[in-house]
């Protein structure tokens, strides 16, 4: 990924000079591989595939950012980073979610069931 600075026009790259792009592995790709997590991409501007992600963005905006930015004056990046992490932990572990995926359970309670179903589907496809 190459980006260009607005100020002086200098070009910064996440890869060393002369290295092909495909040889560079990002931290998240390594994390996904270590944890045996598949990475999929969705078609842009498609509500059918982006609905869950879009709903999450709306939820975190309404339930965290709009509230926190009215109540808290952040003095630095560390507090700005820690508060969303705390909210996300609460959202995943303590707050029940509705809909066909969680059915009134928390995402972390639902996660083992989802892993089991995925493993069964993969076995059936073999």
XYZ file of N, CA and C in Angstrom:
378
model
N 0.852 -1.168 0.000
C 0.000 0.000 0.000
C 0.897 1.229 0.000
N 0.715 2.095 -0.918
C 1.508 3.309 -1.000
C 0.594 4.499 -0.776
N 1.035 5.419 0.070
C 0.252 6.625 0.307
C 1.114 7.834 0.040
N 0.493 8.932 -0.250
C 1.230 10.152 -0.556
C 0.901 11.214 0.478
N 1.941 11.868 0.981
C 1.768 12.918 1.978
C 1.191 14.157 1.312
N 0.261 14.812 1.994
C -0.339 16.028 1.462
C 0.629 17.201 1.517
N 1.485 17.230 2.542
C 2.324 18.403 2.785
C 3.425 18.591 1.746
N 4.252 17.582 1.553
C 5.414 17.786 0.690
C 5.439 16.891 -0.539
N 4.423 16.064 -0.722
C 4.374 15.209 -1.891
C 5.244 13.974 -1.780
N 5.856 13.726 -0.617
C 6.700 12.552 -0.440
C 5.839 11.294 -0.452
N 6.387 10.214 -0.976
C 5.668 8.954 -1.061
C 6.193 8.014 0.014
N 5.282 7.463 0.817
C 5.631 6.508 1.852
C 5.027 5.162 1.477
N 5.759 4.087 1.702
C 5.289 2.763 1.355
C 5.453 1.834 2.543
N 4.559 0.849 2.661
C 4.657 -0.122 3.735
C 5.592 -1.269 3.364
N 6.196 -1.234 2.195
C 7.115 -2.298 1.785
C 8.476 -1.709 1.441
N 9.534 -2.490 1.681
C 10.872 -2.012 1.333
C 11.011 -1.832 -0.175
N 11.891 -0.942 -0.568
C 12.114 -0.694 -1.994
C 12.560 -1.981 -2.673
N 11.975 -2.278 -3.806
C 12.355 -3.443 -4.589
C 11.633 -4.721 -4.222
N 10.870 -4.740 -3.146
C 10.146 -5.950 -2.745
C 8.784 -5.973 -3.424
N 8.420 -7.100 -4.015
C 7.078 -7.201 -4.583
C 6.025 -7.121 -3.475
N 4.872 -6.615 -3.816
C 3.812 -6.408 -2.830
C 3.385 -7.722 -2.195
N 3.299 -8.801 -2.961
C 2.767 -10.051 -2.426
C 3.674 -10.722 -1.400
N 4.917 -10.299 -1.262
C 5.804 -10.908 -0.272
C 5.651 -10.283 1.109
N 4.989 -9.149 1.189
C 4.803 -8.478 2.470
C 3.541 -9.021 3.131
N 3.669 -9.449 4.381
C 2.511 -9.973 5.096
C 2.175 -9.039 6.245
N 0.955 -8.577 6.279
C 0.516 -7.660 7.321
C 0.278 -8.418 8.621
N 0.313 -7.706 9.725
C 0.103 -8.313 11.035
C -1.232 -9.039 11.117
N -2.291 -8.458 10.546
C -3.594 -9.108 10.649
C -3.619 -10.399 9.852
N -2.898 -10.460 8.726
C -2.854 -11.691 7.944
C -2.159 -12.801 8.730
N -1.092 -12.443 9.421
C -0.383 -13.402 10.257
C -1.290 -13.876 11.395
N -1.987 -12.950 12.036
C -2.914 -13.297 13.118
C -4.000 -14.249 12.610
N -4.567 -13.948 11.446
C -5.610 -14.808 10.893
C -5.082 -16.208 10.620
N -3.867 -16.294 10.066
C -3.281 -17.596 9.755
C -3.007 -18.401 11.027
N -2.448 -17.760 12.038
C -2.142 -18.449 13.297
C -3.407 -18.985 13.949
N -4.489 -18.239 13.863
C -5.747 -18.620 14.507
C -6.708 -19.353 13.581
N -6.230 -19.733 12.387
C -7.032 -20.481 11.422
C -8.359 -19.784 11.120
N -8.255 -18.488 10.813
C -9.424 -17.684 10.482
C -9.354 -17.324 9.003
N -10.415 -17.577 8.271
C -10.458 -17.218 6.862
C -10.788 -15.744 6.685
N -10.181 -15.107 5.694
C -10.431 -13.693 5.418
C -11.202 -13.599 4.112
N -12.369 -13.001 4.162
C -13.159 -12.820 2.951
C -13.386 -11.341 2.718
N -13.590 -10.994 1.476
C -13.887 -9.614 1.112
C -15.313 -9.572 0.591
N -15.985 -8.466 0.851
C -17.352 -8.321 0.375
C -17.403 -7.293 -0.743
N -18.409 -7.424 -1.567
C -18.607 -6.493 -2.661
C -19.016 -5.135 -2.086
N -18.358 -4.098 -2.518
C -18.650 -2.755 -2.011
C -20.072 -2.340 -2.375
N -20.682 -1.589 -1.482
C -22.016 -1.021 -1.684
C -23.091 -2.089 -1.869
N -22.901 -3.251 -1.240
C -23.881 -4.316 -1.347
C -24.511 -4.564 0.019
N -25.757 -4.129 0.229
C -26.374 -4.285 1.542
C -26.510 -5.741 1.974
N -26.627 -6.660 1.017
C -26.766 -8.064 1.377
C -25.513 -8.582 2.077
N -24.339 -8.168 1.622
C -23.101 -8.676 2.204
C -22.511 -7.740 3.245
N -22.825 -6.468 3.182
C -22.255 -5.501 4.117
C -23.196 -5.137 5.258
N -24.340 -5.777 5.349
C -25.342 -5.403 6.340
C -24.878 -5.517 7.777
N -24.215 -6.619 8.118
C -23.768 -6.815 9.496
C -22.715 -5.781 9.854
N -21.779 -5.562 8.953
C -20.720 -4.574 9.198
C -21.311 -3.170 9.297
N -22.215 -2.842 8.404
C -22.854 -1.530 8.434
C -23.650 -1.316 9.709
N -24.337 -2.364 10.154
C -25.104 -2.266 11.397
C -24.172 -2.065 12.592
N -23.027 -2.760 12.596
C -22.067 -2.582 13.687
C -21.538 -1.153 13.713
N -21.209 -0.601 12.540
C -20.721 0.784 12.485
C -21.765 1.755 13.034
N -23.023 1.531 12.683
C -24.094 2.397 13.181
C -24.249 2.252 14.698
N -24.167 1.016 15.192
C -24.302 0.765 16.628
C -23.186 1.424 17.416
N -21.934 1.247 17.000
C -20.814 1.825 17.750
C -20.843 3.353 17.668
N -21.317 3.893 16.552
C -21.445 5.343 16.438
C -22.492 5.867 17.423
N -23.685 5.262 17.404
C -24.782 5.747 18.242
C -24.596 5.434 19.723
N -24.106 4.245 20.035
C -24.056 3.822 21.433
C -22.745 4.159 22.124
N -21.673 4.380 21.354
C -20.421 4.731 22.010
C -19.927 6.120 21.633
N -19.561 6.328 20.369
C -18.881 7.576 19.994
C -19.711 8.830 20.257
N -20.982 8.830 19.860
C -21.799 10.024 20.076
C -21.988 10.316 21.558
N -22.083 9.294 22.379
C -22.238 9.468 23.824
C -20.911 9.876 24.451
N -19.844 9.152 24.141
C -18.540 9.403 24.762
C -17.989 10.778 24.398
N -18.185 11.198 23.169
C -17.638 12.494 22.748
C -18.410 13.666 23.356
N -19.650 13.433 23.787
C -20.398 14.471 24.505
C -19.985 14.544 25.967
N -19.626 13.398 26.555
C -19.360 13.337 27.990
C -17.889 13.443 28.365
N -16.975 13.133 27.448
C -15.563 13.016 27.802
C -14.705 13.911 26.931
N -13.778 14.605 27.557
C -12.765 15.363 26.833
C -11.496 14.523 26.870
N -11.118 13.958 25.739
C -9.966 13.065 25.679
C -8.680 13.869 25.632
N -7.771 13.552 26.554
C -6.503 14.266 26.648
C -5.398 13.643 25.829
N -5.582 12.435 25.369
C -4.538 11.782 24.597
C -5.067 10.549 23.884
N -4.216 9.970 23.061
C -4.616 8.812 22.269
C -4.878 7.578 23.118
N -4.135 7.426 24.213
C -4.295 6.219 25.025
C -5.710 6.094 25.586
N -6.253 7.169 26.122
C -7.625 7.107 26.640
C -8.627 6.976 25.498
N -8.317 7.572 24.366
C -9.192 7.450 23.199
C -9.194 6.016 22.674
N -8.095 5.306 22.843
C -8.021 3.909 22.419
C -8.654 2.968 23.429
N -8.496 3.244 24.717
C -8.962 2.293 25.730
C -10.484 2.296 25.885
N -11.128 3.430 25.756
C -12.583 3.480 25.928
C -13.343 2.653 24.894
N -13.015 2.730 23.588
C -13.717 1.855 22.636
C -13.451 0.374 22.906
N -12.240 0.050 23.375
C -11.941 -1.345 23.703
C -12.836 -1.843 24.833
N -13.033 -1.001 25.848
C -13.905 -1.369 26.974
C -15.342 -1.544 26.497
N -15.801 -0.620 25.638
C -17.163 -0.715 25.126
C -17.324 -1.990 24.298
N -16.340 -2.305 23.456
C -16.414 -3.488 22.604
C -16.431 -4.767 23.436
N -15.621 -4.812 24.508
C -15.636 -5.981 25.388
C -17.032 -6.144 25.994
N -17.608 -5.056 26.486
C -18.961 -5.093 27.056
C -19.972 -5.559 26.005
N -19.855 -5.033 24.786
C -20.794 -5.373 23.719
C -20.720 -6.858 23.369
N -19.525 -7.422 23.366
C -19.352 -8.829 22.992
C -19.610 -9.808 24.132
N -19.401 -9.386 25.370
C -19.453 -10.319 26.490
C -20.649 -10.155 27.419
N -21.245 -8.978 27.486
C -22.315 -8.737 28.452
C -23.645 -8.343 27.820
N -23.629 -7.721 26.673
C -24.855 -7.232 26.033
C -25.416 -8.307 25.109
N -26.680 -8.648 25.294
C -27.290 -9.641 24.409
C -27.613 -9.003 23.065
N -27.520 -9.797 22.010
C -27.786 -9.339 20.653
C -29.000 -10.082 20.112
N -29.804 -9.387 19.335
C -30.990 -9.981 18.725
C -30.645 -10.404 17.297
N -31.547 -11.094 16.665
C -31.350 -11.489 15.278
C -31.063 -12.969 15.146
N -30.959 -13.434 13.903
C -30.841 -14.872 13.655
C -29.498 -15.457 14.077
N -28.470 -14.636 14.189
C -27.160 -15.171 14.552
C -27.021 -15.402 16.058
N -27.453 -14.477 16.875
C -27.244 -14.590 18.330
C -28.496 -15.008 19.096
N -29.666 -14.691 18.587
C -30.938 -15.105 19.198
C -31.028 -14.752 20.678
N -30.657 -13.528 21.035
C -30.770 -13.088 22.418
C -29.599 -13.475 23.307
N -28.530 -14.016 22.719
C -27.335 -14.371 23.490
C -26.227 -13.369 23.190
N -25.173 -13.404 23.975
C -24.026 -12.542 23.683
C -23.199 -13.187 22.574
N -22.474 -12.399 21.780
C -21.639 -12.975 20.727
C -20.614 -13.987 21.245
N -20.049 -13.750 22.424
C -19.043 -14.676 22.939
C -19.657 -15.996 23.396
N -20.919 -16.002 23.773
C -21.612 -17.252 24.089
C -21.922 -17.991 22.794
N -22.251 -17.259 21.757
C -22.619 -17.836 20.455
C -21.408 -18.349 19.680
N -20.234 -17.809 19.930
C -19.035 -18.125 19.150
C -18.715 -19.621 19.074
N -18.690 -20.378 20.179
C -18.388 -21.814 20.060
C -19.388 -22.560 19.188
N -20.675 -22.183 19.248
C -21.681 -22.817 18.391
C -21.380 -22.552 16.924
N -21.005 -21.316 16.613
C -20.675 -20.958 15.240
C -19.471 -21.720 14.718
N -18.468 -21.903 15.564
C -17.278 -22.667 15.162
C -17.646 -24.122 14.885
N -18.516 -24.691 15.717
C -18.938 -26.077 15.526
C -19.708 -26.232 14.216
N -20.630 -25.321 13.949
C -21.421 -25.376 12.712
C -20.517 -25.234 11.495
N -19.547 -24.316 11.577
C -18.616 -24.125 10.456
C -17.805 -25.392 10.204
N -17.323 -26.038 11.264
C -16.544 -27.268 11.113
C -17.390 -28.368 10.479
N -18.660 -28.471 10.884
C -19.555 -29.468 10.300
C -19.782 -29.203 8.817
N -19.965 -27.938 8.432
C -20.159 -27.592 7.021
C -18.930 -27.937 6.202
N -17.739 -27.654 6.759
C -16.505 -27.966 6.038
C -16.345 -29.466 5.851
N -16.722 -30.266 6.859
C -16.647 -31.721 6.730
C -17.617 -32.225 5.677
N -18.810 -31.645 5.617
C -19.808 -32.066 4.636
C -19.410 -31.709 3.213
N -18.590 -30.671 3.048
C -18.169 -30.257 1.711
C -17.029 -31.114 1.177
N -16.385 -31.878 2.031
C -15.245 -32.711 1.592
C -15.684 -33.931 0.862
